[in-house]
GROMACS .gro file of N, CA and C in nm:
model
  309
    1SER      N    1  -9.222  12.150 -22.268
    1SER     CA    2  -9.079  12.128 -22.258
    1SER      C    3  -9.051  12.001 -22.180
    2ALA      N    4  -8.941  11.936 -22.210
    2ALA     CA    5  -8.905  11.812 -22.142
    2ALA      C    6  -8.857  11.844 -22.001
    3PRO      N    7  -8.894  11.762 -21.902
    3PRO     CA    8  -8.849  11.788 -21.765
    3PRO      C    9  -8.699  11.765 -21.752
    4SER      N   10  -8.635  11.845 -21.668
    4SER     CA   11  -8.492  11.829 -21.646
    4SER      C   12  -8.467  11.707 -21.558
    5ALA      N   13  -8.340  11.668 -21.547
    5ALA     CA   14  -8.305  11.556 -21.460
    5ALA      C   15  -8.341  11.588 -21.316
    6ALA      N   16  -8.321  11.715 -21.278
    6ALA     CA   17  -8.357  11.756 -21.142
    6ALA      C   18  -8.506  11.745 -21.121
    7GLY      N   19  -8.584  11.786 -21.220
    7GLY     CA   20  -8.730  11.777 -21.209
    7GLY      C   21  -8.777  11.633 -21.199
    8ALA      N   22  -8.715  11.545 -21.275
    8ALA     CA   23  -8.751  11.403 -21.270
    8ALA      C   24  -8.719  11.344 -21.133
    9ALA      N   25  -8.605  11.383 -21.076
    9ALA     CA   26  -8.568  11.333 -20.944
    9ALA      C   27  -8.664  11.383 -20.838
   10LEU      N   28  -8.701  11.510 -20.847
   10LEU     CA   29  -8.796  11.565 -20.751
   10LEU      C   30  -8.930  11.497 -20.762
   11SER      N   31  -8.974  11.474 -20.885
   11SER     CA   32  -9.102  11.408 -20.907
   11SER      C   33  -9.102  11.267 -20.849
   12ALA      N   34  -8.995  11.194 -20.872
   12ALA     CA   35  -8.985  11.058 -20.820
   12ALA      C   36  -8.986  11.058 -20.667
   13GLY      N   37  -8.916  11.154 -20.607
   13GLY     CA   38  -8.912  11.164 -20.462
   13GLY      C   39  -9.048  11.196 -20.403
   14ARG      N   40  -9.121  11.284 -20.465
   14ARG     CA   41  -9.253  11.323 -20.415
   14ARG      C   42  -9.352  11.209 -20.431
   15GLU      N   43  -9.347  11.139 -20.544
   15GLU     CA   44  -9.440  11.029 -20.565
   15GLU      C   45  -9.418  10.920 -20.462
   16SER      N   46  -9.290  10.899 -20.426
   16SER     CA   47  -9.262  10.796 -20.327
   16SER      C   48  -9.310  10.840 -20.189
   17ALA      N   49  -9.322  10.970 -20.167
   17ALA     CA   50  -9.370  11.021 -20.038
   17ALA      C   51  -9.522  11.025 -20.034
   18GLY      N   52  -9.587  10.993 -20.145
   18GLY     CA   53  -9.732  10.990 -20.147
   18GLY      C   54  -9.796  11.124 -20.175
   19LYS      N   55  -9.719  11.225 -20.211
   19LYS     CA   56  -9.772  11.357 -20.242
   19LYS      C   57  -9.767  11.379 -20.392
   20ALA      N   58  -9.873  11.436 -20.445
   20ALA     CA   59  -9.876  11.466 -20.588
   20ALA      C   60  -9.838  11.612 -20.607
   21PRO      N   61  -9.720  11.639 -20.664
   21PRO     CA   62  -9.679  11.778 -20.684
   21PRO      C   63  -9.755  11.842 -20.798
   22THR      N   64  -9.773  11.971 -20.790
   22THR     CA   65  -9.831  12.042 -20.902
   22THR      C   66  -9.719  12.069 -21.001
   23ALA      N   67  -9.755  12.088 -21.125
   23ALA     CA   68  -9.653  12.114 -21.228
   23ALA      C   69  -9.575  12.241 -21.195
   24GLU      N   70  -9.645  12.341 -21.144
   24GLU     CA   71  -9.579  12.467 -21.111
   24GLU      C   72  -9.479  12.451 -20.997
   25SER      N   73  -9.518  12.380 -20.892
   25SER     CA   74  -9.426  12.362 -20.779
   25SER      C   75  -9.308  12.275 -20.819
   26GLU      N   76  -9.332  12.178 -20.903
   26GLU     CA   77  -9.224  12.092 -20.950
   26GLU      C   78  -9.124  12.171 -21.033
   27GLU      N   79  -9.175  12.257 -21.121
   27GLU     CA   80  -9.087  12.342 -21.204
   27GLU      C   81  -9.005  12.435 -21.115
   28ARG      N   82  -9.069  12.494 -21.015
   28ARG     CA   83  -9.001  12.588 -20.926
   28ARG      C   84  -8.891  12.517 -20.847
   29LEU      N   85  -8.922  12.401 -20.794
   29LEU     CA   86  -8.823  12.325 -20.717
   29LEU      C   87  -8.709  12.276 -20.807
   30ALA      N   88  -8.742  12.234 -20.927
   30ALA     CA   89  -8.639  12.189 -21.021
   30ALA      C   90  -8.545  12.303 -21.054
   31GLY      N   91  -8.600  12.423 -21.070
   31GLY     CA   92  -8.516  12.540 -21.097
   31GLY      C   93  -8.423  12.570 -20.981
   32LYS      N   94  -8.475  12.557 -20.859
   32LYS     CA   95  -8.391  12.580 -20.741
   32LYS      C   96  -8.281  12.476 -20.731
   33LEU      N   97  -8.314  12.351 -20.759
   33LEU     CA   98  -8.215  12.245 -20.754
   33LEU      C   99  -8.107  12.265 -20.860
   34ASP      N  100  -8.148  12.305 -20.979
   34ASP     CA  101  -8.050  12.335 -21.083
   34ASP      C  102  -7.958  12.449 -21.039
   35GLY      N  103  -8.014  12.548 -20.969
   35GLY     CA  104  -7.934  12.657 -20.915
   35GLY      C  105  -7.833  12.608 -20.813
   36VAL      N  106  -7.874  12.513 -20.730
   36VAL     CA  107  -7.782  12.455 -20.631
   36VAL      C  108  -7.668  12.383 -20.702
   37PHE      N  109  -7.700  12.310 -20.807
   37PHE     CA  110  -7.597  12.240 -20.883
   37PHE      C  111  -7.495  12.340 -20.939
   38ARG      N  112  -7.544  12.451 -20.995
   38ARG     CA  113  -7.452  12.552 -21.050
   38ARG      C  114  -7.364  12.611 -20.941
   39LEU      N  115  -7.421  12.638 -20.825
   39LEU     CA  116  -7.342  12.693 -20.714
   39LEU      C  117  -7.236  12.595 -20.666
   40VAL      N  118  -7.271  12.468 -20.657
   40VAL     CA  119  -7.174  12.367 -20.615
   40VAL      C  120  -7.058  12.363 -20.715
   41GLU      N  121  -7.089  12.370 -20.844
   41GLU     CA  122  -6.983  12.371 -20.945
   41GLU      C  123  -6.894  12.494 -20.931
   42ARG      N  124  -6.954  12.610 -20.904
   42ARG     CA  125  -6.875  12.733 -20.889
   42ARG      C  126  -6.781  12.723 -20.769
   43ILE      N  127  -6.830  12.671 -20.658
   43ILE     CA  128  -6.746  12.654 -20.540
   43ILE      C  129  -6.635  12.555 -20.570
   44PHE      N  130  -6.671  12.447 -20.637
   44PHE     CA  131  -6.577  12.342 -20.677
   44PHE      C  132  -6.459  12.402 -20.755
   45ARG      N  133  -6.492  12.488 -20.852
   45ARG     CA  134  -6.387  12.552 -20.933
   45ARG      C  135  -6.310  12.657 -20.853
   46ALA      N  136  -6.380  12.731 -20.768
   46ALA     CA  137  -6.316  12.841 -20.693
   46ALA      C  138  -6.210  12.790 -20.597
   47ILE      N  139  -6.234  12.675 -20.534
   47ILE     CA  140  -6.135  12.625 -20.438
   47ILE      C  141  -6.042  12.522 -20.503
   48LYS      N  142  -6.050  12.514 -20.634
   48LYS     CA  143  -5.958  12.432 -20.715
   48LYS      C  144  -5.953  12.286 -20.672
   49CYS      N  145  -6.071  12.225 -20.669
   49CYS     CA  146  -6.078  12.082 -20.638
   49CYS      C  147  -6.018  12.000 -20.751
   50GLU      N  148  -5.953  11.893 -20.712
   50GLU     CA  149  -5.900  11.800 -20.811
   50GLU      C  150  -5.997  11.683 -20.820
   51ALA      N  151  -6.041  11.655 -20.941
   51ALA     CA  152  -6.137  11.548 -20.962
   51ALA      C  153  -6.111  11.482 -21.096
   52PRO      N  154  -6.162  11.362 -21.113
   52PRO     CA  155  -6.147  11.295 -21.243
   52PRO      C  156  -6.209  11.379 -21.355
   53LEU      N  157  -6.150  11.377 -21.471
   53LEU     CA  158  -6.200  11.454 -21.585
   53LEU      C  159  -6.345  11.418 -21.616
   54ALA      N  160  -6.380  11.293 -21.602
   54ALA     CA  161  -6.518  11.250 -21.631
   54ALA      C  162  -6.618  11.325 -21.545
   55LEU      N  163  -6.581  11.353 -21.421
   55LEU     CA  164  -6.672  11.424 -21.331
   55LEU      C  165  -6.690  11.569 -21.377
   56THR      N  166  -6.582  11.635 -21.410
   56THR     CA  167  -6.591  11.775 -21.447
   56THR      C  168  -6.657  11.794 -21.584
   57THR      N  169  -6.646  11.697 -21.673
   57THR     CA  170  -6.710  11.712 -21.804
   57THR      C  171  -6.859  11.685 -21.795
   58LYS      N  172  -6.902  11.602 -21.701
   58LYS     CA  173  -7.046  11.575 -21.685
   58LYS      C  174  -7.116  11.693 -21.621
   59GLY      N  175  -7.049  11.762 -21.532
   59GLY     CA  176  -7.112  11.872 -21.460
   59GLY      C  177  -7.187  11.818 -21.339
   60CYS      N  178  -7.226  11.909 -21.254
   60CYS     CA  179  -7.296  11.872 -21.132
   60CYS      C  180  -7.443  11.848 -21.163
   61SER      N  181  -7.495  11.735 -21.119
   61SER     CA  182  -7.635  11.698 -21.143
   61SER      C  183  -7.677  11.600 -21.035
   62THR      N  184  -7.797  11.549 -21.047
   62THR     CA  185  -7.846  11.453 -20.948
   62THR      C  186  -7.757  11.329 -20.942
   63SER      N  187  -7.696  11.293 -21.053
   63SER     CA  188  -7.614  11.172 -21.054
   63SER      C  189  -7.470  11.196 -21.008
   64THR      N  190  -7.425  11.322 -21.007
   64THR     CA  191  -7.286  11.350 -20.971
   64THR      C  192  -7.270  11.434 -20.845
   65ILE      N  193  -7.378  11.482 -20.786
   65ILE     CA  194  -7.369  11.572 -20.672
   65ILE      C  195  -7.289  11.510 -20.556
   66GLY      N  196  -7.307  11.382 -20.532
   66GLY     CA  197  -7.234  11.314 -20.425
   66GLY      C  198  -7.083  11.319 -20.447
   67ASP      N  199  -7.041  11.296 -20.570
   67ASP     CA  200  -6.898  11.301 -20.603
   67ASP      C  201  -6.843  11.444 -20.589
   68TYR      N  202  -6.922  11.541 -20.634
   68TYR     CA  203  -6.879  11.681 -20.619
   68TYR      C  204  -6.862  11.716 -20.472
   69LEU      N  205  -6.961  11.681 -20.390
   69LEU     CA  206  -6.955  11.714 -20.248
   69LEU      C  207  -6.839  11.641 -20.179
   70SER      N  208  -6.811  11.519 -20.221
   70SER     CA  209  -6.699  11.445 -20.164
   70SER      C  210  -6.566  11.515 -20.197
   71CYS      N  211  -6.551  11.560 -20.320
   71CYS     CA  212  -6.430  11.633 -20.359
   71CYS      C  213  -6.419  11.765 -20.282
   72LEU      N  214  -6.532  11.835 -20.266
   72LEU     CA  215  -6.532  11.959 -20.189
   72LEU      C  216  -6.489  11.933 -20.046
   73ASP      N  217  -6.540  11.827 -19.986
   73ASP     CA  218  -6.506  11.792 -19.848
   73ASP      C  219  -6.357  11.766 -19.834
   74SER      N  220  -6.301  11.690 -19.927
   74SER     CA  221  -6.158  11.660 -19.924
   74SER      C  222  -6.074  11.786 -19.938
   75ARG      N  223  -6.113  11.872 -20.031
   75ARG     CA  224  -6.037  11.995 -20.054
   75ARG      C  225  -6.046  12.089 -19.933
   76LEU      N  226  -6.162  12.100 -19.874
   76LEU     CA  227  -6.176  12.184 -19.755
   76LEU      C  228  -6.093  12.130 -19.639
   77ASP      N  229  -6.084  11.998 -19.627
   77ASP     CA  230  -5.996  11.940 -19.524
   77ASP      C  231  -5.851  11.979 -19.549
   78GLU      N  232  -5.807  11.973 -19.677
   78GLU     CA  233  -5.671  12.012 -19.712
   78GLU      C  234  -5.645  12.159 -19.677
   79LEU      N  235  -5.740  12.245 -19.709
   79LEU     CA  236  -5.725  12.387 -19.682
   79LEU      C  237  -5.723  12.415 -19.531
   80GLU      N  238  -5.801  12.340 -19.456
   80GLU     CA  239  -5.801  12.356 -19.311
   80GLU      C  240  -5.666  12.318 -19.251
   81LEU      N  241  -5.609  12.207 -19.297
   81LEU     CA  242  -5.476  12.167 -19.249
   81LEU      C  243  -5.370  12.270 -19.286
   82LEU      N  244  -5.377  12.320 -19.408
   82LEU     CA  245  -5.281  12.421 -19.452
   82LEU      C  246  -5.291  12.547 -19.367
   83SER      N  247  -5.412  12.591 -19.341
   83SER     CA  248  -5.427  12.712 -19.261
   83SER      C  249  -5.378  12.691 -19.117
   84ALA      N  250  -5.399  12.572 -19.062
   84ALA     CA  251  -5.349  12.542 -18.927
   84ALA      C  252  -5.197  12.545 -18.925
   85MET      N  253  -5.134  12.489 -19.028
   85MET     CA  254  -4.987  12.491 -19.036
   85MET      C  255  -4.936  12.634 -19.050
   86LEU      N  256  -5.003  12.716 -19.130
   86LEU     CA  257  -4.960  12.854 -19.147
   86LEU      C  258  -4.975  12.933 -19.018
   87ARG      N  259  -5.084  12.912 -18.945
   87ARG     CA  260  -5.102  12.981 -18.817
   87ARG      C  261  -4.993  12.940 -18.718
   88LYS      N  262  -4.963  12.810 -18.714
   88LYS     CA  263  -4.860  12.762 -18.623
   88LYS      C  264  -4.725  12.822 -18.659
   89HIS      N  265  -4.694  12.825 -18.787
   89HIS     CA  266  -4.567  12.881 -18.833
   89HIS      C  267  -4.560  13.031 -18.802
   90ALA      N  268  -4.668  13.101 -18.825
   90ALA     CA  269  -4.670  13.246 -18.799
   90ALA      C  270  -4.655  13.276 -18.651
   91SER      N  271  -4.714  13.195 -18.565
   91SER     CA  272  -4.704  13.222 -18.421
   91SER      C  273  -4.565  13.187 -18.368
   92ALA      N  274  -4.493  13.097 -18.434
   92ALA     CA  275  -4.359  13.058 -18.390
   92ALA      C  276  -4.251  13.151 -18.445
   93ALA      N  277  -4.282  13.227 -18.545
   93ALA     CA  278  -4.183  13.315 -18.608
   93ALA      C  279  -4.157  13.437 -18.519
   94PRO      N  280  -4.033  13.487 -18.522
   94PRO     CA  281  -4.005  13.610 -18.445
   94PRO      C  282  -4.080  13.727 -18.506
   95PRO      N  283  -4.108  13.828 -18.427
   95PRO     CA  284  -4.180  13.944 -18.483
   95PRO      C  285  -4.093  14.014 -18.587
   96PRO      N  286  -4.156  14.077 -18.683
   96PRO     CA  287  -4.078  14.145 -18.787
   96PRO      C  288  -4.005  14.265 -18.727
   97PRO      N  289  -3.889  14.300 -18.784
   97PRO     CA  290  -3.813  14.414 -18.731
   97PRO      C  291  -3.889  14.545 -18.752
   98VAL      N  292  -3.866  14.636 -18.663
   98VAL     CA  293  -3.926  14.768 -18.675
   98VAL      C  294  -3.819  14.862 -18.725
   99TRP      N  295  -3.844  14.928 -18.834
   99TRP     CA  296  -3.748  15.018 -18.894
   99TRP      C  297  -3.781  15.160 -18.851
  100VAL      N  298  -3.681  15.228 -18.801
  100VAL     CA  299  -3.696  15.366 -18.760
  100VAL      C  300  -3.622  15.452 -18.862
  101THR      N  301  -3.690  15.549 -18.914
  101THR     CA  302  -3.629  15.636 -19.013
  101THR      C  303  -3.591  15.768 -18.948
  102ASN      N  304  -3.483  15.825 -18.996
  102ASN     CA  305  -3.439  15.958 -18.947
  102ASN      C  306  -3.515  16.064 -19.024
  103LYS      N  307  -3.563  16.164 -18.953
  103LYS     CA  308  -3.636  16.271 -19.019
  103LYS      C  309  -3.548  16.386 -19.050
   0.00000   0.00000   0.00000
């Protein structure tokens, strides 16, 4: 079978480090990296990141992971600011009324 893009990247990285990977270890690591890419995409969709259409149609891979992570970082910053504003608003609001019912 043809090596995946993740496998090719891992192979190139190992060769540059002077270590010769075994085919089995390379396949295992490539599978793990592909799993990481899928997880990053799932998180990306779950928190509703806004990104260029070209990025979302390519999918997460060795060539796009940086862009995906950058979009995730921006979206998480937005969510953090929103949650801080909501906490501030909630702490400044008067307590809700307590309703007493007649029995």
